[in-house]
XYZ file of C-alpha atoms in Angstrom:
656
model
C 42.790 -61.380 -26.886
C 40.384 -63.522 -28.903
C 41.922 -65.786 -31.490
C 41.598 -64.133 -34.894
C 40.351 -65.828 -37.983
C 42.568 -65.321 -40.958
C 39.662 -65.651 -43.337
C 39.138 -61.947 -43.638
C 38.250 -61.675 -40.000
C 35.549 -64.251 -40.309
C 34.571 -63.093 -43.780
C 31.688 -65.427 -44.354
C 28.657 -64.560 -46.326
C 26.365 -66.730 -44.297
C 27.590 -66.401 -40.786
C 24.639 -64.959 -38.886
C 25.379 -63.682 -35.391
C 28.487 -65.807 -35.147
C 30.091 -63.674 -37.813
C 32.784 -62.203 -35.581
C 36.497 -62.029 -35.157
C 37.872 -65.208 -33.768
C 35.121 -67.579 -34.838
C 36.766 -70.827 -35.956
C 33.969 -71.927 -38.262
C 35.150 -69.724 -41.060
C 38.890 -69.567 -40.728
C 41.343 -70.569 -43.385
C 43.344 -72.698 -41.032
C 45.940 -70.112 -40.061
C 46.621 -69.658 -36.400
C 48.136 -66.412 -35.357
C 47.716 -66.786 -31.633
C 47.086 -63.430 -30.072
C 46.936 -61.682 -33.399
C 50.684 -61.834 -34.082
C 51.203 -61.852 -37.840
C 54.387 -63.580 -39.057
C 54.858 -62.022 -42.501
C 57.948 -64.128 -43.379
C 56.208 -67.435 -42.635
C 53.119 -66.401 -44.617
C 55.127 -65.102 -47.584
C 57.160 -68.297 -48.193
C 54.365 -70.382 -49.815
C 53.079 -67.301 -51.690
C 56.528 -66.690 -53.217
C 56.732 -70.369 -54.270
C 53.311 -70.069 -55.950
C 54.412 -66.869 -57.731
C 57.503 -68.688 -59.085
C 55.465 -71.672 -60.329
C 52.788 -69.383 -61.741
C 55.333 -67.211 -63.591
C 57.141 -70.235 -65.025
C 53.793 -71.704 -66.066
C 52.820 -68.523 -67.921
C 56.226 -68.211 -69.650
C 56.265 -71.841 -70.827
C 52.512 -72.344 -71.116
C 52.622 -73.214 -74.837
C 55.302 -75.887 -74.360
C 53.616 -77.291 -71.233
C 50.268 -77.412 -72.997
C 51.896 -79.331 -75.846
C 52.969 -82.239 -73.626
C 50.893 -85.491 -73.841
C 47.455 -84.852 -72.280
C 48.867 -81.436 -71.185
C 50.437 -83.241 -68.228
C 53.254 -80.661 -67.985
C 50.702 -77.885 -67.564
C 48.948 -79.795 -64.785
C 52.276 -80.583 -63.030
C 53.108 -76.867 -62.759
C 49.714 -75.232 -62.203
C 47.965 -77.789 -59.941
C 50.681 -77.637 -57.169
C 50.524 -73.816 -57.409
C 46.715 -74.007 -57.185
C 46.780 -76.283 -54.117
C 49.506 -74.273 -52.345
C 47.634 -71.007 -52.748
C 44.104 -72.334 -52.349
C 44.330 -75.251 -49.900
C 42.865 -73.280 -47.005
C 39.996 -72.047 -49.160
C 39.210 -75.580 -50.377
C 39.324 -77.146 -46.891
C 37.295 -74.308 -45.359
C 34.640 -74.732 -48.047
C 34.486 -78.481 -47.318
C 34.223 -77.951 -43.553
C 31.523 -75.317 -43.885
C 29.475 -77.486 -46.283
C 29.588 -80.328 -43.732
C 28.350 -77.876 -41.092
C 25.460 -76.806 -43.291
C 26.985 -73.431 -44.221
C 27.268 -73.647 -47.977
C 27.052 -70.124 -49.333
C 30.207 -68.326 -48.295
C 33.186 -66.866 -50.170
C 35.108 -70.149 -49.824
C 32.330 -71.918 -51.739
C 32.292 -69.213 -54.438
C 36.073 -69.392 -54.900
C 36.090 -73.195 -54.959
C 33.294 -73.559 -57.540
C 34.749 -70.800 -59.750
C 38.298 -72.203 -59.755
C 37.324 -75.873 -60.144
C 35.108 -74.790 -63.025
C 38.055 -72.948 -64.596
C 40.174 -76.115 -64.278
C 37.351 -78.167 -65.819
C 37.318 -75.937 -68.913
C 41.128 -76.011 -68.953
C 41.733 -72.422 -67.831
C 44.438 -73.412 -65.328
C 46.339 -70.080 -65.187
C 43.078 -68.257 -64.339
C 42.269 -70.804 -61.595
C 45.689 -70.277 -59.996
C 45.413 -66.486 -60.430
C 42.086 -66.416 -58.547
C 43.560 -68.295 -55.571
C 46.915 -66.485 -55.655
C 45.514 -62.965 -55.732
C 42.909 -63.910 -53.161
C 45.759 -65.057 -50.880
C 47.686 -61.832 -51.518
C 44.552 -59.920 -50.516
C 44.407 -62.005 -47.355
C 48.012 -61.079 -46.517
C 47.173 -57.396 -46.732
C 44.077 -57.922 -44.598
C 45.973 -59.928 -41.958
C 48.638 -57.231 -41.843
C 45.982 -54.540 -41.326
C 44.208 -56.529 -38.593
C 47.560 -57.227 -36.958
C 48.274 -53.504 -36.929
C 44.941 -52.765 -35.266
C 45.517 -55.517 -32.717
C 49.010 -54.241 -31.957
C 47.674 -50.767 -31.215
C 45.252 -52.275 -28.703
C 47.816 -54.771 -27.452
C 50.268 -51.949 -26.694
C 47.629 -50.710 -24.281
C 47.649 -54.121 -22.618
C 51.409 -54.364 -22.208
C 51.235 -52.453 -18.947
C 50.110 -55.681 -17.270
C 52.663 -56.075 -14.424
C 54.694 -59.310 -14.260
C 55.711 -59.278 -10.590
C 55.484 -57.410 -7.289
C 58.183 -56.747 -4.642
C 56.447 -57.865 -1.451
C 57.885 -56.524 1.810
C 57.552 -58.990 4.707
C 59.418 -59.112 8.034
C 62.116 -56.738 6.875
C 62.846 -58.586 3.618
C 61.659 -58.031 0.050
C 60.818 -60.899 -2.299
C 59.466 -61.079 -5.853
C 56.025 -62.671 -6.129
C 53.184 -62.788 -8.651
C 50.735 -59.850 -8.339
C 47.972 -62.446 -7.853
C 49.560 -63.476 -4.529
C 49.323 -59.999 -2.977
C 46.540 -59.284 -0.457
C 44.870 -55.973 0.442
C 46.955 -54.209 3.095
C 50.261 -55.789 2.009
C 53.245 -53.492 1.577
C 55.069 -53.537 -1.775
C 58.213 -51.770 -2.971
C 58.436 -50.234 -6.448
C 61.864 -49.210 -7.737
C 62.696 -46.733 -10.541
C 61.906 -48.233 -13.950
C 59.408 -50.773 -12.569
C 55.664 -50.953 -13.189
C 53.373 -50.451 -10.225
C 51.771 -53.915 -9.990
C 48.611 -53.152 -7.970
C 46.420 -50.207 -7.008
C 47.392 -48.681 -3.683
C 48.417 -45.664 -1.622
C 51.969 -44.362 -1.193
C 53.125 -44.600 2.433
C 56.749 -43.660 1.826
C 58.713 -41.999 -0.992
C 58.105 -39.642 -3.888
C 58.493 -40.236 -7.646
C 57.590 -39.139 -11.145
C 55.080 -41.585 -12.646
C 54.693 -42.346 -16.348
C 50.944 -42.860 -16.833
C 51.027 -42.929 -20.658
C 50.151 -46.642 -20.921
C 46.863 -46.056 -19.095
C 46.055 -42.487 -20.051
C 47.890 -41.705 -23.288
C 49.427 -38.649 -21.562
C 53.163 -38.280 -22.182
C 53.901 -35.844 -19.321
C 54.853 -37.686 -16.076
C 53.064 -36.689 -12.875
C 54.486 -36.366 -9.378
C 53.227 -38.793 -6.726
C 53.952 -38.407 -3.019
C 52.976 -39.864 0.358
C 49.189 -40.181 0.640
C 48.559 -40.237 -3.121
C 46.681 -43.117 -4.707
C 48.478 -44.884 -7.567
C 47.183 -47.233 -10.257
C 48.579 -50.538 -11.439
C 50.283 -50.279 -14.817
C 51.907 -46.865 -14.299
C 55.714 -46.778 -14.369
C 57.917 -45.386 -11.587
C 60.478 -43.143 -13.336
C 62.551 -41.718 -10.468
C 62.246 -42.702 -6.774
C 61.656 -45.779 -4.615
C 58.021 -46.019 -3.494
C 56.549 -47.961 -0.602
C 52.903 -48.683 -1.353
C 50.088 -50.127 0.731
C 47.915 -52.256 -1.565
C 44.247 -51.202 -1.676
C 42.849 -53.751 -4.180
C 43.481 -57.331 -5.213
C 45.047 -57.666 -8.644
C 41.835 -59.062 -10.155
C 39.974 -55.944 -8.947
C 42.634 -53.422 -9.973
C 42.168 -50.799 -12.676
C 44.624 -52.577 -14.973
C 42.644 -55.846 -14.831
C 39.370 -54.084 -15.531
C 40.887 -52.232 -18.503
C 42.331 -55.485 -19.879
C 38.876 -57.022 -19.718
C 37.214 -54.000 -21.329
C 39.575 -53.976 -24.310
C 39.568 -57.739 -24.806
C 35.772 -57.723 -25.087
C 35.553 -54.517 -27.122
C 34.757 -56.242 -30.429
C 31.914 -58.390 -29.081
C 29.241 -55.681 -29.419
C 28.477 -55.271 -33.108
C 27.435 -52.033 -34.752
C 24.277 -51.641 -36.846
C 26.436 -51.490 -40.001
C 28.012 -54.859 -39.154
C 24.606 -56.394 -38.473
C 23.333 -54.974 -41.769
C 26.149 -56.465 -43.829
C 25.781 -59.865 -42.114
C 22.097 -59.930 -43.093
C 22.886 -58.608 -46.580
C 25.514 -61.299 -47.236
C 23.140 -64.029 -46.052
C 20.794 -63.283 -48.979
C 23.326 -61.900 -51.456
C 25.461 -65.032 -51.862
C 22.698 -67.560 -52.710
C 21.273 -65.057 -55.222
C 24.693 -64.798 -56.884
C 25.141 -68.591 -57.005
C 21.733 -69.170 -58.611
C 22.213 -66.236 -60.982
C 25.516 -67.782 -62.104
C 23.779 -71.129 -62.641
C 21.180 -69.334 -64.735
C 23.904 -67.660 -66.823
C 25.587 -71.036 -67.420
C 22.442 -73.050 -68.235
C 19.703 -70.824 -69.714
C 21.311 -68.941 -72.673
C 22.465 -72.143 -74.459
C 18.903 -73.489 -74.113
C 17.106 -70.390 -75.451
C 19.595 -68.539 -77.660
C 20.280 -70.063 -81.052
C 23.964 -70.703 -81.637
C 24.932 -69.877 -78.050
C 28.297 -71.385 -77.086
C 27.865 -73.426 -73.863
C 31.605 -73.104 -73.094
C 31.390 -69.315 -73.392
C 28.392 -69.015 -71.052
C 29.927 -71.354 -68.450
C 33.026 -69.159 -68.555
C 30.856 -66.056 -68.001
C 29.147 -67.761 -65.054
C 32.551 -68.485 -63.499
C 33.528 -64.834 -63.967
C 30.288 -63.799 -62.273
C 31.073 -66.047 -59.287
C 34.556 -64.582 -58.813
C 33.433 -60.973 -59.227
C 30.555 -61.470 -56.818
C 32.703 -62.718 -53.917
C 31.775 -60.207 -51.166
C 35.135 -60.248 -49.375
C 36.003 -56.579 -49.873
C 32.642 -55.683 -48.393
C 32.594 -58.166 -45.533
C 36.185 -57.689 -44.349
C 36.331 -53.917 -44.490
C 33.402 -53.258 -42.151
C 34.571 -55.185 -39.063
C 38.130 -54.096 -39.906
C 36.990 -50.453 -40.003
C 35.347 -50.708 -36.595
C 38.261 -52.707 -35.202
C 40.547 -49.910 -36.426
C 38.249 -47.349 -34.789
C 38.416 -49.119 -31.414
C 42.195 -49.498 -31.786
C 42.695 -45.880 -32.871
C 40.652 -44.639 -29.893
C 42.674 -46.873 -27.548
C 45.899 -45.265 -28.817
C 44.462 -41.913 -27.716
C 43.519 -43.086 -24.210
C 39.826 -43.696 -25.025
C 38.510 -47.220 -24.402
C 35.367 -47.991 -26.418
C 33.627 -51.180 -25.278
C 32.175 -52.076 -28.665
C 31.697 -50.860 -32.229
C 28.010 -50.268 -31.523
C 29.019 -47.350 -29.271
C 31.250 -45.884 -32.007
C 28.141 -45.906 -34.203
C 25.964 -44.280 -31.523
C 28.503 -41.481 -30.990
C 27.867 -40.280 -34.556
C 24.316 -39.244 -33.563
C 25.163 -37.380 -30.334
C 23.499 -33.957 -30.061
C 23.487 -33.546 -26.254
C 26.438 -34.042 -23.899
C 25.778 -33.961 -20.158
C 28.619 -33.610 -17.636
C 28.897 -34.277 -13.948
C 30.766 -31.369 -12.309
C 33.136 -32.579 -9.591
C 35.996 -34.714 -10.936
C 34.716 -34.395 -14.511
C 34.751 -30.690 -15.374
C 36.635 -29.760 -12.195
C 39.780 -31.337 -10.777
C 38.028 -32.677 -7.690
C 41.002 -31.467 -5.624
C 39.398 -29.540 -2.805
C 41.087 -27.089 -0.441
C 39.622 -25.101 2.434
C 39.381 -21.515 1.174
C 37.400 -19.792 3.928
C 36.233 -20.506 7.494
C 33.311 -18.345 8.707
C 32.320 -19.014 12.360
C 28.984 -17.811 13.799
C 27.329 -17.487 17.201
C 30.486 -17.340 19.329
C 32.534 -20.108 17.694
C 36.135 -19.426 16.636
C 37.705 -20.506 13.321
C 39.834 -23.135 15.082
C 36.838 -24.556 16.938
C 34.746 -24.702 13.765
C 37.523 -26.425 11.789
C 38.123 -28.970 14.581
C 34.407 -29.791 14.797
C 34.223 -30.205 11.021
C 37.308 -32.468 10.947
C 35.938 -34.635 13.758
C 32.446 -35.054 12.320
C 33.941 -35.795 8.878
C 36.534 -38.220 10.302
C 34.918 -41.353 8.798
C 33.968 -39.916 5.397
C 35.864 -40.695 2.171
C 34.383 -37.722 0.309
C 36.996 -35.349 -1.206
C 35.433 -32.439 0.722
C 35.873 -34.341 3.996
C 39.474 -35.158 3.110
C 40.209 -31.488 2.392
C 38.815 -30.458 5.798
C 40.909 -33.085 7.615
C 43.972 -31.977 5.642
C 43.374 -28.335 6.632
C 42.970 -29.352 10.295
C 46.259 -31.265 10.125
C 46.077 -32.825 13.608
C 45.338 -36.325 14.865
C 41.630 -36.949 15.415
C 40.503 -38.983 18.416
C 37.958 -41.387 16.890
C 36.687 -42.378 20.322
C 35.121 -38.906 20.637
C 32.962 -39.493 17.530
C 29.871 -41.703 18.013
C 26.577 -42.489 16.254
C 28.090 -41.507 12.893
C 25.488 -41.336 10.091
C 25.792 -40.256 6.450
C 22.638 -38.694 4.992
C 22.722 -39.223 1.202
C 22.766 -35.976 -0.741
C 22.763 -33.879 2.425
C 25.716 -34.476 4.759
C 26.660 -36.087 8.072
C 25.246 -36.342 11.587
C 27.281 -37.585 14.582
C 27.810 -37.195 18.292
C 31.130 -35.386 18.884
C 32.186 -35.157 22.549
C 28.522 -35.792 23.426
C 27.317 -32.898 21.258
C 25.030 -33.493 18.283
C 26.935 -32.077 15.316
C 25.677 -31.930 11.759
C 27.781 -30.969 8.741
C 26.427 -30.653 5.222
C 24.756 -28.500 2.615
C 22.027 -25.910 2.913
C 19.357 -28.588 2.334
C 20.487 -30.338 5.514
C 19.989 -27.152 7.581
C 16.441 -26.760 6.226
C 15.723 -30.447 6.811
C 16.828 -30.114 10.451
C 15.044 -26.732 10.878
C 18.225 -24.922 11.850
C 18.020 -21.155 11.538
C 20.793 -19.519 9.472
C 21.149 -16.176 7.740
C 22.510 -16.973 4.259
C 21.438 -19.735 1.861
C 23.298 -18.593 -1.280
C 27.000 -18.659 -0.517
C 29.175 -19.047 -3.619
C 31.427 -22.098 -3.649
C 31.220 -25.597 -2.215
C 29.989 -24.947 1.319
C 29.882 -27.153 4.432
C 27.490 -25.743 7.042
C 27.875 -26.833 10.686
C 25.413 -26.879 13.548
C 25.921 -27.993 17.172
C 22.921 -29.122 19.244
C 20.549 -27.485 16.727
C 22.411 -24.160 16.874
C 24.129 -22.763 13.764
C 27.925 -22.726 14.186
C 29.088 -21.337 10.830
C 30.330 -22.587 7.485
C 33.483 -23.601 5.628
C 33.996 -22.769 1.939
C 35.835 -25.388 -0.131
C 37.461 -24.395 -3.437
C 37.674 -26.658 -6.483
C 39.436 -25.765 -9.757
C 38.239 -26.244 -13.309
C 40.230 -28.769 -15.336
C 42.741 -27.155 -17.689
C 40.985 -28.326 -20.853
C 37.376 -27.974 -19.663
C 36.653 -24.783 -21.647
C 38.318 -26.181 -24.810
C 36.277 -29.384 -24.358
C 32.986 -27.501 -24.634
C 34.207 -25.549 -27.697
C 35.398 -28.776 -29.383
C 31.991 -30.393 -28.821
C 30.272 -27.475 -30.549
C 32.597 -27.973 -33.536
C 31.560 -31.644 -33.644
C 27.917 -30.632 -34.041
C 26.797 -31.082 -30.420
C 23.828 -28.755 -29.956
C 23.445 -28.809 -26.188
C 25.987 -29.063 -23.320
C 24.553 -29.539 -19.842
C 26.002 -29.906 -16.335
C 24.447 -31.865 -13.463
C 25.693 -31.268 -9.919
C 24.718 -31.774 -6.319
C 26.471 -28.501 -5.519
C 24.589 -25.273 -4.788
C 23.125 -23.078 -7.487
C 25.661 -20.264 -7.117
C 28.611 -22.611 -7.754
C 26.834 -24.311 -10.660
C 25.988 -20.983 -12.289
C 29.590 -19.733 -12.002
C 31.034 -22.944 -13.537
C 28.421 -22.964 -16.333
C 29.174 -19.327 -17.229
C 32.957 -19.828 -17.171
C 32.754 -22.848 -19.477
C 30.046 -21.593 -21.820
C 27.623 -24.425 -21.013
C 24.092 -24.175 -22.408
C 22.362 -25.136 -19.156
C 22.826 -26.722 -15.739
C 20.887 -28.517 -13.016
C 22.066 -27.820 -9.442
C 21.462 -29.207 -5.936
C 20.595 -32.637 -7.302
C 20.416 -35.812 -5.235
C 21.711 -38.984 -7.004
C 18.183 -39.911 -8.066
C 17.698 -36.336 -9.288
C 20.503 -36.811 -11.790
C 18.716 -39.843 -13.256
C 15.482 -37.836 -13.535
C 17.376 -34.995 -15.249
C 18.997 -37.307 -17.830
C 15.642 -38.973 -18.551
C 14.103 -35.536 -19.103
C 16.897 -34.615 -21.538
C 16.482 -37.928 -23.414
C 12.738 -37.302 -23.769
C 13.383 -33.759 -25.034
C 15.983 -34.858 -27.591
C 14.966 -35.209 -31.226
C 14.342 -38.576 -32.832
C 17.587 -40.409 -33.689
C 19.698 -37.923 -31.691
C 21.599 -39.383 -28.743
C 22.516 -38.178 -25.250
C 25.939 -38.766 -23.681
C 26.592 -38.535 -19.948
C 30.135 -38.100 -18.628
C 30.845 -38.781 -14.948
C 33.325 -40.252 -12.523
C 31.782 -40.939 -9.111
C 30.021 -43.993 -7.726
C 26.811 -41.946 -7.594
C 27.155 -41.370 -11.366
C 26.857 -45.082 -12.235
C 23.011 -45.069 -12.524
C 23.117 -41.981 -14.786
C 25.916 -43.462 -16.923
C 23.796 -46.598 -17.343
C 20.683 -44.583 -18.283
C 22.310 -42.404 -20.985
C 22.453 -43.508 -24.643
C 26.247 -43.528 -24.254
C 27.759 -43.471 -20.774
C 31.326 -42.199 -20.393
C 33.483 -42.574 -17.290
C 36.694 -40.863 -16.272
C 38.959 -43.919 -15.974
C 42.007 -42.473 -14.217
C 40.239 -41.142 -11.132
C 36.769 -42.571 -11.656
C 35.114 -45.105 -9.366
C 35.031 -48.810 -10.287
C 31.225 -48.722 -10.525
C 31.309 -45.849 -13.022
C 34.029 -47.489 -15.159
C 32.266 -50.876 -15.236
C 28.906 -49.315 -16.129
C 30.269 -46.988 -18.824
C 30.257 -47.689 -22.558
C 33.346 -45.517 -23.077
C 36.193 -45.006 -20.583
C 38.410 -41.901 -20.823
C 41.754 -42.867 -19.315
C 43.180 -39.320 -19.239
C 40.349 -37.870 -17.119
C 40.366 -35.052 -19.718
C 36.900 -33.780 -20.772
C 38.370 -32.784 -24.162
C 38.547 -36.523 -24.989
C 34.731 -36.591 -25.240
C 34.860 -34.590 -28.489
C 37.758 -36.762 -29.671
C 35.674 -39.920 -29.077
C 32.781 -38.452 -31.087
C 35.195 -37.474 -33.881
C 36.617 -41.043 -33.966
C 33.092 -42.476 -34.151
C 32.191 -40.203 -37.075
C 35.436 -40.945 -38.902
C 34.914 -44.694 -38.473
C 31.332 -44.554 -39.773
C 32.440 -42.419 -42.742
C 35.183 -44.889 -43.719
C 32.897 -47.906 -43.317
C 30.233 -46.410 -45.605
C 32.865 -45.361 -48.135
C 33.887 -49.024 -48.282
C 30.308 -50.255 -48.606
C 29.561 -47.855 -51.500
C 32.916 -48.589 -53.200
C 32.478 -52.362 -53.006
C 28.847 -52.364 -54.164
C 29.524 -49.959 -57.047
C 32.542 -51.844 -58.417
C 30.835 -55.220 -57.972
C 27.746 -53.986 -59.801
C 29.711 -52.649 -62.780
C 31.841 -55.785 -63.183
C 28.872 -58.154 -62.753
C 27.210 -56.434 -65.741
C 30.457 -56.571 -67.738
C 30.841 -60.267 -66.904
C 27.290 -61.188 -67.907
C 27.713 -59.442 -71.289
C 31.098 -61.076 -71.887
C 33.085 -57.834 -71.583
C 35.211 -59.036 -68.628
C 37.497 -62.063 -68.447
C 38.428 -64.127 -65.413
C 41.575 -61.988 -65.101
C 39.549 -58.770 -64.748
C 37.260 -60.570 -62.315
C 40.243 -61.453 -60.121
C 41.645 -57.928 -60.180
C 38.215 -56.413 -59.497
C 37.689 -58.638 -56.448
C 41.196 -58.302 -55.005
C 41.414 -54.613 -55.941
C 38.206 -53.751 -54.081
C 39.371 -55.753 -51.063
C 42.773 -53.996 -50.990
C 41.273 -50.515 -51.388
C 38.789 -51.270 -48.615
C 41.553 -52.527 -46.317
C 43.769 -49.485 -46.953
C 40.834 -47.147 -46.402
C 39.821 -48.939 -43.178
C 43.386 -48.598 -41.885
C 43.076 -44.795 -42.018
C 40.912 -44.696 -38.907
C 43.695 -46.374 -36.924
C 46.115 -43.657 -38.007
C 43.538 -40.966 -37.343
C 43.998 -39.557 -40.866
């Protein structure tokens, strides 16, 4: 995780594009490592300041009566330095770096001015309450970080490597593809792989947010970071640790705050101009009235200028916006939704069209042979054997379902000249016969006569030596929450739901009707999906955004082309997950509406904070200029706005 700045998350009024979490230029000197916030350690100096400050207020008259008020200085100056040292040193460092106009500078000038006019209690109060505000902010940031960090705690510490009959503990980084590892009950699965022996209940909540364990058996793929709850598993490793799902997710979350939203960019630009204006306005308040107003008290106008400086400190504004988005990313992570940057949370608020891939996104992608229809003298057994043989080298779920239905060992030596035809199917020589297996488009491409083009379901047609041999129907089920997902999107204001699929029109129409989708595009090649999404983007209204949700490797170009690309992270391909802006770890389409809801809630809270801060600042600036607010009110106005903004920003993390 990036090192956080304790200065209101990099709360600097002049910090251009570097104005981010973790930038050292604007910190207050606190180091909290990976975002761990030690409340006891931070409270100790604050409590000491409170004691000195309280004693100073109680005995202020007596202390002030000492020679040259030395007693007053001996109590209040240590309290001032203890509470404000980080502000003073940060202001000095930033001035040396050419960054003058930030909140550290405002606080320093205001408090030194208060000391110069012998308002020591007010000077200490400014620094003390500012530090208390910081404590609240650090606690809130720590809470957001912990919610994200809990997602990262599924990083495995070791792997049980099986070699030459013995098992030894090694680092996951030392494991190679093809190695055999043992996972015992209660242990985390350290690397992605396939179960070769054993059966167990797996807790996938760390990756997916789902509390219900799932059963895994021989032949099932398993992901690093899931926890074995019941049985001993023997797993053949399929990916190096650095390429595993867990590593990719770690990287996604760690870099989630690097992409800034439009609101964050706006406030950075606003603060760049706001702070110098405030400084020069304060100078004008201090200098001009005594020059032009008869009988004006210079002391009084300097005091008003100091009040103006304290009130104008933009901390409540500057901290609450990144904190709000950080809370949004953290809150989404708690729900199994990984958002790669606050800019995507912002974009989700304008989504009017959601486009889904079908297989593995709206459907389970678990195919089973439902029907075998032989033609022209072939038997069912012959047709199934031919299909299994020609599909023997394919990793497609349909091919796997055919091989599973065949259930016998396939002699690879009988399959030659294997060729995959993208978007169509497969051609190969099987026992010296030219066999093709694929969709209806493939039959037309090869000019093979057949009697029915519109068979409902996912269909694999077969032909042998240019003669039609029959077809196999493969069944796929809708995901349990697919219908609810479409209804939830409508409630979130999504106007159009669309499905893209390479499957035939009959299947697409049935799925679209069952789910209540607005439209669908069927029989699409991979490039056809990109053309379809571009068409939908062109048709969408100005400022309305298009989301695409997919899971397969062929979805990566479409995910990249959409305004917001979403990938199913549990079963999705690496290419889709890496390309996506949002990763749904549960593979549940209902999470799409939840992501949009989180984006809207985050934006709402951020703008509430902006309006609150600007309104309160405006009122108190006017009161300060006209002498109706003292330095005490200025302090409470500044800290109060900051605290309200922090508490409000924390709501998005809780989902309230």
